[in-house]
GROMACS .gro file of C-alpha atoms in nm:
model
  351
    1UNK     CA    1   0.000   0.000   0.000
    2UNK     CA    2   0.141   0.303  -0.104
    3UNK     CA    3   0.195   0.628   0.176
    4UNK     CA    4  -0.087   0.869  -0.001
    5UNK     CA    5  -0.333   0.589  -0.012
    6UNK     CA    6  -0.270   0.603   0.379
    7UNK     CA    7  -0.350   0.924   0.436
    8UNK     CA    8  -0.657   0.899   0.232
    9UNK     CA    9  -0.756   0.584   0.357
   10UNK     CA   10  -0.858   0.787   0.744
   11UNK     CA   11  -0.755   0.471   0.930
   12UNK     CA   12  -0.420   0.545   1.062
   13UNK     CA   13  -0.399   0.254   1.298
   14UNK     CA   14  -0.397   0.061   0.956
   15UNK     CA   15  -0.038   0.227   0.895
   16UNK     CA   16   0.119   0.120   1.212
   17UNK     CA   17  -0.031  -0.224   1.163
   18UNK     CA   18   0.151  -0.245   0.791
   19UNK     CA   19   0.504  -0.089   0.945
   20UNK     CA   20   0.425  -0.339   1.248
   21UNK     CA   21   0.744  -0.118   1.416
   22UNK     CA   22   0.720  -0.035   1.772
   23UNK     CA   23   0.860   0.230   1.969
   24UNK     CA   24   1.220   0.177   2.033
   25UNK     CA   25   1.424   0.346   2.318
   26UNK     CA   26   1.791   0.321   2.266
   27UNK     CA   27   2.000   0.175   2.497
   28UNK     CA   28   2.149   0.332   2.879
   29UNK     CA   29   2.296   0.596   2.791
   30UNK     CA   30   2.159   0.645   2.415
   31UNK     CA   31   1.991   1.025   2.335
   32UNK     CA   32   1.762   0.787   2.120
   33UNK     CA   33   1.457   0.873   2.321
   34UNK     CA   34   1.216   0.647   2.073
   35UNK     CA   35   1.169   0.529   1.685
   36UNK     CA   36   0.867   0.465   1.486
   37UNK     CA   37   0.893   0.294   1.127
   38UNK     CA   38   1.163   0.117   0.959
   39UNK     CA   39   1.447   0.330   0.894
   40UNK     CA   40   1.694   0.328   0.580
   41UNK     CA   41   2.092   0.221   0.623
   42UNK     CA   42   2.248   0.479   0.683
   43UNK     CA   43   2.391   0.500   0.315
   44UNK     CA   44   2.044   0.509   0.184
   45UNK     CA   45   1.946   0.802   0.386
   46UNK     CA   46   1.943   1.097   0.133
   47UNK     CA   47   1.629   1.309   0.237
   48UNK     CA   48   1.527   1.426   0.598
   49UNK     CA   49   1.245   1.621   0.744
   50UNK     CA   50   1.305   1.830   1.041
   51UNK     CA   51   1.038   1.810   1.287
   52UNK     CA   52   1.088   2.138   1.459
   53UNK     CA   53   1.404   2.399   1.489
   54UNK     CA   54   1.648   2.203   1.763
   55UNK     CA   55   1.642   1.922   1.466
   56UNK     CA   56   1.686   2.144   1.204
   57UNK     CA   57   2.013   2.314   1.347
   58UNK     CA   58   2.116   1.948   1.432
   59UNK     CA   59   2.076   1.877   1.079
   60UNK     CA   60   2.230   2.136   0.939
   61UNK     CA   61   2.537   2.081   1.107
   62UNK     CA   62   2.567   1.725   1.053
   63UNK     CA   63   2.418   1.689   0.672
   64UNK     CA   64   2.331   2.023   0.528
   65UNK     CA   65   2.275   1.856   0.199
   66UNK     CA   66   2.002   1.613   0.341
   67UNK     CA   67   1.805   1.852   0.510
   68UNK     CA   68   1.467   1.939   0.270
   69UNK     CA   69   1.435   2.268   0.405
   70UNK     CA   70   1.378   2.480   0.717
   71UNK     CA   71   1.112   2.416   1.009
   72UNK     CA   72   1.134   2.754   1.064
   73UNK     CA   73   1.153   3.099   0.880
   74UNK     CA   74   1.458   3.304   0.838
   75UNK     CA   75   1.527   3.599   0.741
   76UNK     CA   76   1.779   3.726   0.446
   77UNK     CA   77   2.058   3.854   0.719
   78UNK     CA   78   2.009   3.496   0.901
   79UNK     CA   79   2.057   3.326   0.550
   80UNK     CA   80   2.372   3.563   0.540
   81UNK     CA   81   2.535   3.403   0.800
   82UNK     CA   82   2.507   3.033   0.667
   83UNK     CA   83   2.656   2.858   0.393
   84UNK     CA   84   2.617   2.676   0.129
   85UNK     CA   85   2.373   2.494   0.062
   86UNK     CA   86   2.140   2.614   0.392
   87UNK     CA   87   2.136   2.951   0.268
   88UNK     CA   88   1.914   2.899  -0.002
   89UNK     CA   89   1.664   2.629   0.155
   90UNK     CA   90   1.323   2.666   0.160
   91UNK     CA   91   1.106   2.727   0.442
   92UNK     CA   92   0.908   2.408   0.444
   93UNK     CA   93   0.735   2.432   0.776
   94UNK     CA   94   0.722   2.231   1.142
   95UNK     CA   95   0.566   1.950   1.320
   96UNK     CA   96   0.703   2.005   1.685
   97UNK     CA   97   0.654   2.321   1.877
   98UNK     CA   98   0.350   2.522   1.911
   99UNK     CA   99   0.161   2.405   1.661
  100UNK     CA  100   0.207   2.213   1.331
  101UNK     CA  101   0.267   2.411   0.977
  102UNK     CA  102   0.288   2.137   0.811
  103UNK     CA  103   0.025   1.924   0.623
  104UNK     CA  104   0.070   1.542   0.641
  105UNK     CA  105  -0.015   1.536   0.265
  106UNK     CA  106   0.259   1.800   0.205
  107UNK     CA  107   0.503   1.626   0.413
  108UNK     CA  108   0.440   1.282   0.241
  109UNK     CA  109   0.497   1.477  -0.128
  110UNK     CA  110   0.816   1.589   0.009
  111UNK     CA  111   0.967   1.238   0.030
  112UNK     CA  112   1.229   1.263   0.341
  113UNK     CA  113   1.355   0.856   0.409
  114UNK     CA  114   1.344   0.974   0.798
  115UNK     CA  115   1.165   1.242   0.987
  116UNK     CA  116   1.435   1.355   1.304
  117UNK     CA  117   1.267   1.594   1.559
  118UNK     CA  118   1.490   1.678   1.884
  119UNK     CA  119   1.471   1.841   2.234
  120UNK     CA  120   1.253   1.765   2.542
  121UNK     CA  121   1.131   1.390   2.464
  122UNK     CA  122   0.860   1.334   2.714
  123UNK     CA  123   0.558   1.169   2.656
  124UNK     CA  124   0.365   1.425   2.449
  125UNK     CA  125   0.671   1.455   2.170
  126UNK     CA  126   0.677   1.091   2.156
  127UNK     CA  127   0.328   1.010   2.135
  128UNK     CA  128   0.311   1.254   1.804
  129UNK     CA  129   0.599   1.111   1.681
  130UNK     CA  130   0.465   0.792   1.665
  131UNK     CA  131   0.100   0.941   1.537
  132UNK     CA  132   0.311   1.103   1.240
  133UNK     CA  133   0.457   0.747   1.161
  134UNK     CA  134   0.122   0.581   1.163
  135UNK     CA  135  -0.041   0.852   0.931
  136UNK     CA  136   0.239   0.896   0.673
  137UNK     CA  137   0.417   0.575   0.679
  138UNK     CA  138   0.752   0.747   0.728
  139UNK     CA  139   1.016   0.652   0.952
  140UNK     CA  140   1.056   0.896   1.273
  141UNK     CA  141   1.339   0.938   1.535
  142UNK     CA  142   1.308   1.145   1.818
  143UNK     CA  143   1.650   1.231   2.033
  144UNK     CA  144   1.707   1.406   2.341
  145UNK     CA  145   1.813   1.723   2.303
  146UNK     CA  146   1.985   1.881   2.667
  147UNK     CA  147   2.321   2.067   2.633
  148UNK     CA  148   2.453   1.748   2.803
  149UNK     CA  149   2.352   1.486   2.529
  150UNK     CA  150   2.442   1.720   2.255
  151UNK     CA  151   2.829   1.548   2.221
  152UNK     CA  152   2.655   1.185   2.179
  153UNK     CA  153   2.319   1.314   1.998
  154UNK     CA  154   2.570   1.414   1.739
  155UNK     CA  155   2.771   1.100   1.745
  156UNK     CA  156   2.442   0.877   1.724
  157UNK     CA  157   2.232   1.083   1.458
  158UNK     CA  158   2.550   1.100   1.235
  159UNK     CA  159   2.573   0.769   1.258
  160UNK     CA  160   2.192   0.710   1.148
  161UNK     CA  161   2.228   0.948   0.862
  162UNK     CA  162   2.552   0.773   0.745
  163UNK     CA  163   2.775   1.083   0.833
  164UNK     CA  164   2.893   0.892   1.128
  165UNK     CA  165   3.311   1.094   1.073
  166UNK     CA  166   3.146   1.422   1.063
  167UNK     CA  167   2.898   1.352   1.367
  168UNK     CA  168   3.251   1.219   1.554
  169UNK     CA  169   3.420   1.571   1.469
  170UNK     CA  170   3.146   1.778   1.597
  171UNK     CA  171   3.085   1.631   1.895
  172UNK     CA  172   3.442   1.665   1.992
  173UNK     CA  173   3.343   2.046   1.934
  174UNK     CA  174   3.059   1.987   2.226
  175UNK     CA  175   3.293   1.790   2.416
  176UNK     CA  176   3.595   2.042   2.439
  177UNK     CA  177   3.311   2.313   2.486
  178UNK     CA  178   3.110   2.186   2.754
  179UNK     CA  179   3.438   2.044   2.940
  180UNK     CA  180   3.586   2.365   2.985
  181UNK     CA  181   3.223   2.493   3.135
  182UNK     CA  182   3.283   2.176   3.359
  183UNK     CA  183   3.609   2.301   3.491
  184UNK     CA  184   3.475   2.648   3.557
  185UNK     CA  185   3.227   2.555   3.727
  186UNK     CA  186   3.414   2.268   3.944
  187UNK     CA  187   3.650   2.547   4.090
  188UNK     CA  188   3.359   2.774   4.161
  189UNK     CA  189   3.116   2.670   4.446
  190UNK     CA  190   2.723   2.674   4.359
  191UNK     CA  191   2.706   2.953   4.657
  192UNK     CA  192   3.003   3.174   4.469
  193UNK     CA  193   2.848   3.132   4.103
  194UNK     CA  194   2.738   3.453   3.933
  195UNK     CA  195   2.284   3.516   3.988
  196UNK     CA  196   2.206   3.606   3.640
  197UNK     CA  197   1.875   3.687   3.524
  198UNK     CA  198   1.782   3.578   3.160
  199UNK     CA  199   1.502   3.800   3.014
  200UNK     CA  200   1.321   3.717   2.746
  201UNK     CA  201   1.127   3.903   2.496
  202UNK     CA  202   1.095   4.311   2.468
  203UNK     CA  203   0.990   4.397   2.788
  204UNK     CA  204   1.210   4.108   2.962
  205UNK     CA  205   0.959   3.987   3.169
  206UNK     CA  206   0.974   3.649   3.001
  207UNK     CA  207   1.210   3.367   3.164
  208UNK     CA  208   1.254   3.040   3.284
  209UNK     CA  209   1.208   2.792   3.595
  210UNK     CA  210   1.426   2.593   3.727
  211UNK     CA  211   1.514   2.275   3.506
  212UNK     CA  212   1.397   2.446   3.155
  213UNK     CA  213   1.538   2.384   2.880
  214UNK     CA  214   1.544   2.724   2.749
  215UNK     CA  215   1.796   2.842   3.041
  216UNK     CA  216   2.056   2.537   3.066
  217UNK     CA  217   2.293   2.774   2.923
  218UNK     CA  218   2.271   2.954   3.240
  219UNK     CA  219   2.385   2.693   3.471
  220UNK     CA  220   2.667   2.511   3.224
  221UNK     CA  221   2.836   2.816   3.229
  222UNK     CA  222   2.866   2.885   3.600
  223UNK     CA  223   2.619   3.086   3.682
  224UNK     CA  224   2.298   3.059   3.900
  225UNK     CA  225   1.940   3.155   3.733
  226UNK     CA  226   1.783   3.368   3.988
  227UNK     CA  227   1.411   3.310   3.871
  228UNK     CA  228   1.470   2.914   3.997
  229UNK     CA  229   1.345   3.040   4.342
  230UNK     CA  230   0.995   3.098   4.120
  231UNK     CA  231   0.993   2.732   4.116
  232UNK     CA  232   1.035   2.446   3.875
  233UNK     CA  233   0.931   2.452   3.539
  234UNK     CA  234   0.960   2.561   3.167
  235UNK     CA  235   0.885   2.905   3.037
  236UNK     CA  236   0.704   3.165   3.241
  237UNK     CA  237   0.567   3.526   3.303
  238UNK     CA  238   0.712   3.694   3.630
  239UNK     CA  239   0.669   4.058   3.788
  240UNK     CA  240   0.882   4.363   3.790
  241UNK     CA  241   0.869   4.297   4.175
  242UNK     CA  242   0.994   3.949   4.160
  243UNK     CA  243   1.288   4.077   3.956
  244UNK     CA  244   1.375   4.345   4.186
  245UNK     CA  245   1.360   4.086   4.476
  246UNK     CA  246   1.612   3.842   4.307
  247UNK     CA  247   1.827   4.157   4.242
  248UNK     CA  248   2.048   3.978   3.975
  249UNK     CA  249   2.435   4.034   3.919
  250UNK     CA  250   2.429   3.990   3.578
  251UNK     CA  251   2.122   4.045   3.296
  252UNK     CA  252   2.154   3.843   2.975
  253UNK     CA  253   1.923   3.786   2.680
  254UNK     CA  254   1.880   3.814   2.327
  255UNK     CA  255   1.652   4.061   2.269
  256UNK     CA  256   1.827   4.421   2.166
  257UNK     CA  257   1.517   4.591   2.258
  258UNK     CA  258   1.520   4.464   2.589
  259UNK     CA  259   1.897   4.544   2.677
  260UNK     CA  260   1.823   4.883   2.600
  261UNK     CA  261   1.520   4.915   2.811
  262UNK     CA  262   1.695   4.764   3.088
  263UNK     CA  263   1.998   5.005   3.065
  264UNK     CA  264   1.726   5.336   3.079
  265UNK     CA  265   1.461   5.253   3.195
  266UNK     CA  266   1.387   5.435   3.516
  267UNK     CA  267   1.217   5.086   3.702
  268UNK     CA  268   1.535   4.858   3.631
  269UNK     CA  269   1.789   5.101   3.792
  270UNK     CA  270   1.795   4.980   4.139
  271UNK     CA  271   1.938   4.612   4.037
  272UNK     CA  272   2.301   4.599   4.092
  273UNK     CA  273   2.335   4.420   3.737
  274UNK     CA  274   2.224   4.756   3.576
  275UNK     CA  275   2.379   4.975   3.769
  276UNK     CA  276   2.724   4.788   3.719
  277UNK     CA  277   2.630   4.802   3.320
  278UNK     CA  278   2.635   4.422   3.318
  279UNK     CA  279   2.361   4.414   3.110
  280UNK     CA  280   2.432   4.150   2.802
  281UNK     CA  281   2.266   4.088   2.488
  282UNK     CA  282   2.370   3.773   2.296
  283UNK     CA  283   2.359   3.749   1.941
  284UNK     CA  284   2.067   3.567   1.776
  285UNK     CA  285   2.156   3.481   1.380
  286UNK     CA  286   2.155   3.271   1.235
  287UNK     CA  287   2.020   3.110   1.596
  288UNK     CA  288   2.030   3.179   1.918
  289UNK     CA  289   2.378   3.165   2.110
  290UNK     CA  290   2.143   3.096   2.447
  291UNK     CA  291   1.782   2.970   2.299
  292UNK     CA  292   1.562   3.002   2.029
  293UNK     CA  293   1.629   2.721   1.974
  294UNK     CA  294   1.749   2.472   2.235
  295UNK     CA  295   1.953   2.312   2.012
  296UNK     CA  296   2.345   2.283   1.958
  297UNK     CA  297   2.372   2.638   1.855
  298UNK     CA  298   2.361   2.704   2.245
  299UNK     CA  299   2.760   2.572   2.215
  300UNK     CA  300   2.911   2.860   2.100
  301UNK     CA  301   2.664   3.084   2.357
  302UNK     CA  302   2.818   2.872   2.652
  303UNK     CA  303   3.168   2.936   2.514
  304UNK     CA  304   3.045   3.339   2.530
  305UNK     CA  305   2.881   3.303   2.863
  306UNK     CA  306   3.147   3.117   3.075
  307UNK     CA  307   3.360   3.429   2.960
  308UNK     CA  308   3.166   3.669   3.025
  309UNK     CA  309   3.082   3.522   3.397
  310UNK     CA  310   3.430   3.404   3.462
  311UNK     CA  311   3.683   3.642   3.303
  312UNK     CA  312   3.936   3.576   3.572
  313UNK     CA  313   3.937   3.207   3.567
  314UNK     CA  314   4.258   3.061   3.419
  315UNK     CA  315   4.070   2.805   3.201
  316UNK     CA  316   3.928   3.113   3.060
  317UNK     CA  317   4.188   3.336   2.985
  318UNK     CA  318   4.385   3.009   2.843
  319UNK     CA  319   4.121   3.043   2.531
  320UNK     CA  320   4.168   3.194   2.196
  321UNK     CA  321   3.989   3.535   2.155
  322UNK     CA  322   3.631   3.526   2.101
  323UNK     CA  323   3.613   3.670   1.739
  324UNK     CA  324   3.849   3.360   1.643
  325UNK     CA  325   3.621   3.124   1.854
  326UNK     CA  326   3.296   3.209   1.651
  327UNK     CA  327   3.465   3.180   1.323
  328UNK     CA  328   3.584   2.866   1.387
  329UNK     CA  329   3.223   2.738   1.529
  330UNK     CA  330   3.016   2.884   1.198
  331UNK     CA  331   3.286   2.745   0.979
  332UNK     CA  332   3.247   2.395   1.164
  333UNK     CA  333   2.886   2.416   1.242
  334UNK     CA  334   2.726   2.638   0.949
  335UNK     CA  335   2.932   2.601   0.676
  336UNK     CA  336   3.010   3.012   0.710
  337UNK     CA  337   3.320   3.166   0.667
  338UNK     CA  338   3.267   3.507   0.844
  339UNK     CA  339   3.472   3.787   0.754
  340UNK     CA  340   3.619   3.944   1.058
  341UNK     CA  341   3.379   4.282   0.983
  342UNK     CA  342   3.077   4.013   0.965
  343UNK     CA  343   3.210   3.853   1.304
  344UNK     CA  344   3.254   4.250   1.477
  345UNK     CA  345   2.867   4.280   1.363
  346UNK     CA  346   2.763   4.000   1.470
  347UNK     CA  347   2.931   4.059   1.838
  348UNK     CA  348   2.802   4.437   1.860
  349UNK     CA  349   2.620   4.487   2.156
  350UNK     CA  350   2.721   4.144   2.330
  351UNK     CA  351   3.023   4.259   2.533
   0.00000   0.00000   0.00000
């Protein structure tokens, strides 16, 4: 039975009965969080769909010429910033995140061999994962996607997509990066650590709870989110008055609009991060060097954070100079050779 006949049929239990492929959970220790459908050999895997944004930077780091086209948009000074051929890919829509853009009968007339989503694999991500398997009849792999799996997501998905060297090369990338964020933060005790506050969005009143995703940057590179006494949790609203209570050392984030509202606006002058101008906007293009999205673009952010939290620290002044840093990660991880006027641009604003 052929995939459109499937769709059209409207009995998408009959799919899962045909592929007869249950979930599969790699083993201790795998970022292989489940599997629906019968996946290619690796050297047969020439077309992939990326479920949502984490899997799409994954992607385009590891196989650039496999990837069908973005989950997400981007816009012509993103595109600027990558290279060959992810520059010029189409926007082809998502199946993860807030909402799906994609139609099942468009994704089956794209014909990837595997659909790869990645990031927080609970039981919601993997119960549509296997729901897109049984309607389509495509293969599906969903991976864990923390800063901490990122060295052996890269290893294991390279290895799927029969780029298994290339997967090996970045991940020794993740593992040099999150090491030294590892020694920093061995030498400095929890109690000593930097309290940063991460604001999201133009007003900054966006953050996160302990344990989300969105803020692991945060706490890799030394320093202690100060909205984690909010609670436990993922995304969240708080108050101008909660912020002034945590009084933060440091402000981060990646919204311009919000660094500059911070820096003059009359209600955020009281916190000691402002008035010691330690206000700090990261860049955002082509991603996000803290979020947006969780994926392994964060790498290069923890490289910038650790830096910025722990100047004095010797494993930190032992590194090469930033602007040399982030060429060599969107050369490695983008395919980008930045110019050193593109990488000066690129840092404005983030000292």
């Amino acid at each position: 039975m052929k995939r459109r006949l499937l769709l059209q049929s409207g009995l998408p239990w009959l799919a899962a009965a045909w592929w007869g492929v249950p979930a599969w959970a790699g083993p201790t220790g795998s970022t292989i969080a489940a599997r629906f459908g019968k996946l290619p050999p690796p050297e047969r895997v020439r077309r992939v769909f990326a479920a949502g944004a984490p899997a799409g930077v994954l992607l385009a780091a590891l196989a650039p010429e496999k990837l069908v086209g973005w989950p997400l948009q981007l816009s012509d000074a993103a595109r600027g910033l990558l290279g060959a051929p992810l520059r010029d890919l189409p926007f082809v829509g998502r199946l993860a995140g807030r909402g799906s853009t994609v139609p099942m009968e468009t994704l089956v007339q794209l014909q990837p061999d595997v659909i790869l989503d990645s990031g927080t694999a609970g039981a919601t991500y993997i119960s549509a994962a296997q729901r897109v398997t049984e309607q389509t009849g495509l293969p599906c792999v969903l991976v864990h996607g923390r800063l901490a799996d990122h060295p052996a997501q890269l290893r294991e998905v390279g290895q799927l997509l029969g780029v298994a060297e290339r997967g090996q090369h970045l991940a020794a990338y993740a593992d040099t990066v999150l090491a030294l964020a590892a020694q920093v933060r061995a030498t400095v005790p929890p109690g000593e650590r930097p309290r940063v506050y991460f604001g999201r969005s133009a007003d900054g009143l966006e953050t996160g709870l302990e344990g989300s995703i969105n803020l692991e940057v945060l706490d890799f590179a030394g320093g202690r989110n100060v909205a984690a006494a909010a609670g436990k949790g993922s995304l969240t609203r708080v108050s101008m008055e909660q912020i002034l209570g945590w009084d933060s050392e440091v402000i981060v984030t990646q919204d311009p609009a919000f660094a500059r509202r911070a820096l003059s606006d009359p209600l955020w002058q009281s916190l000691t991060a402002v008035r010691k101008r330690r206000v700090h906007c990261a860049p955002s293009m082509p991603f996000g060097w803290l979020d947006g999205p969780p994926g392994v673009n964060r790498l290069i952010g923890v490289h910038w954070l650790v830096q910025l939290l722990h100047p004095a620290h010797p494993a930190v002044r032992a590194l090469e100079p930033l602007p040399v840093a982030v060429q060599r990660f969107y050369r490695l991880f983008y395919g980008a050779d930045l110019s050193p006027k593109a990488v000066a641009a690129l840092l404005e604003g983030a000292a």
